Short mmCIF file of C-alpha atoms in Angstrom, two decimals:
data_model
loop_
_atom_site.label_atom_id
_atom_site.label_comp_id
_atom_site.label_asym_id
_atom_site.label_seq_id
_atom_site.Cartn_x
_atom_site.Cartn_y
_atom_site.Cartn_z
CA UNK D 223 -3.87 2.02 5.96
CA UNK D 224 -2.23 3.79 8.79
CA UNK D 225 0.31 6.34 7.56
CA UNK D 226 -0.24 6.65 3.81
CA UNK D 227 2.65 4.37 2.89
CA UNK D 228 0.23 1.97 1.19
CA UNK D 229 -2.28 3.65 -1.11
CA UNK D 230 -5.37 1.83 -2.36
CA UNK D 231 -7.79 2.92 -5.09
CA UNK D 232 -10.55 1.34 -7.17
CA UNK D 233 -11.44 2.71 -10.60
CA UNK D 234 -13.64 1.04 -13.20
CA UNK D 235 -13.56 -2.22 -11.26
CA UNK D 236 -9.76 -2.34 -11.07
CA UNK D 237 -8.03 -2.08 -7.69
CA UNK D 238 -4.56 -0.57 -7.47
CA UNK D 239 -2.27 -0.75 -4.43
CA UNK D 240 0.77 1.52 -4.38
CA UNK D 241 3.68 1.23 -1.97
CA UNK D 242 4.43 4.91 -1.29
CA UNK D 243 7.78 5.51 0.42
CA UNK D 244 9.83 7.44 -2.15
CA UNK D 245 12.41 8.36 0.49
CA UNK D 246 13.16 4.65 1.12
CA UNK D 247 13.35 2.84 -2.24
CA UNK D 248 12.46 -0.85 -2.08
CA UNK D 249 12.01 -0.77 1.71
CA UNK D 250 9.02 -2.73 3.00
CA UNK D 251 8.29 -2.41 6.71
CA UNK D 252 6.25 -4.93 8.72
CA UNK D 253 3.51 -2.27 9.07
CA UNK D 254 3.43 -1.73 5.29
CA UNK D 255 3.15 -5.46 4.74
CA UNK D 256 0.19 -5.63 7.12
CA UNK D 257 -1.46 -2.65 5.40
CA UNK D 258 -0.92 -4.26 2.00
CA UNK D 259 -2.50 -7.54 3.09
CA UNK D 260 -5.44 -5.61 4.56
CA UNK D 261 -5.91 -3.81 1.24
CA UNK D 262 -6.02 -7.00 -0.82
CA UNK D 263 -8.09 -9.05 1.62
#
């Protein structure tokens, strides 16, 4: 993850990815998409 816009955590065997851009609701950038795919790969 490059700029903190995609957060990734694992707790008790459960992984959670959070899209974190509260200033831009529902906006997904190409970089965020790449970070998300990297987190779930």
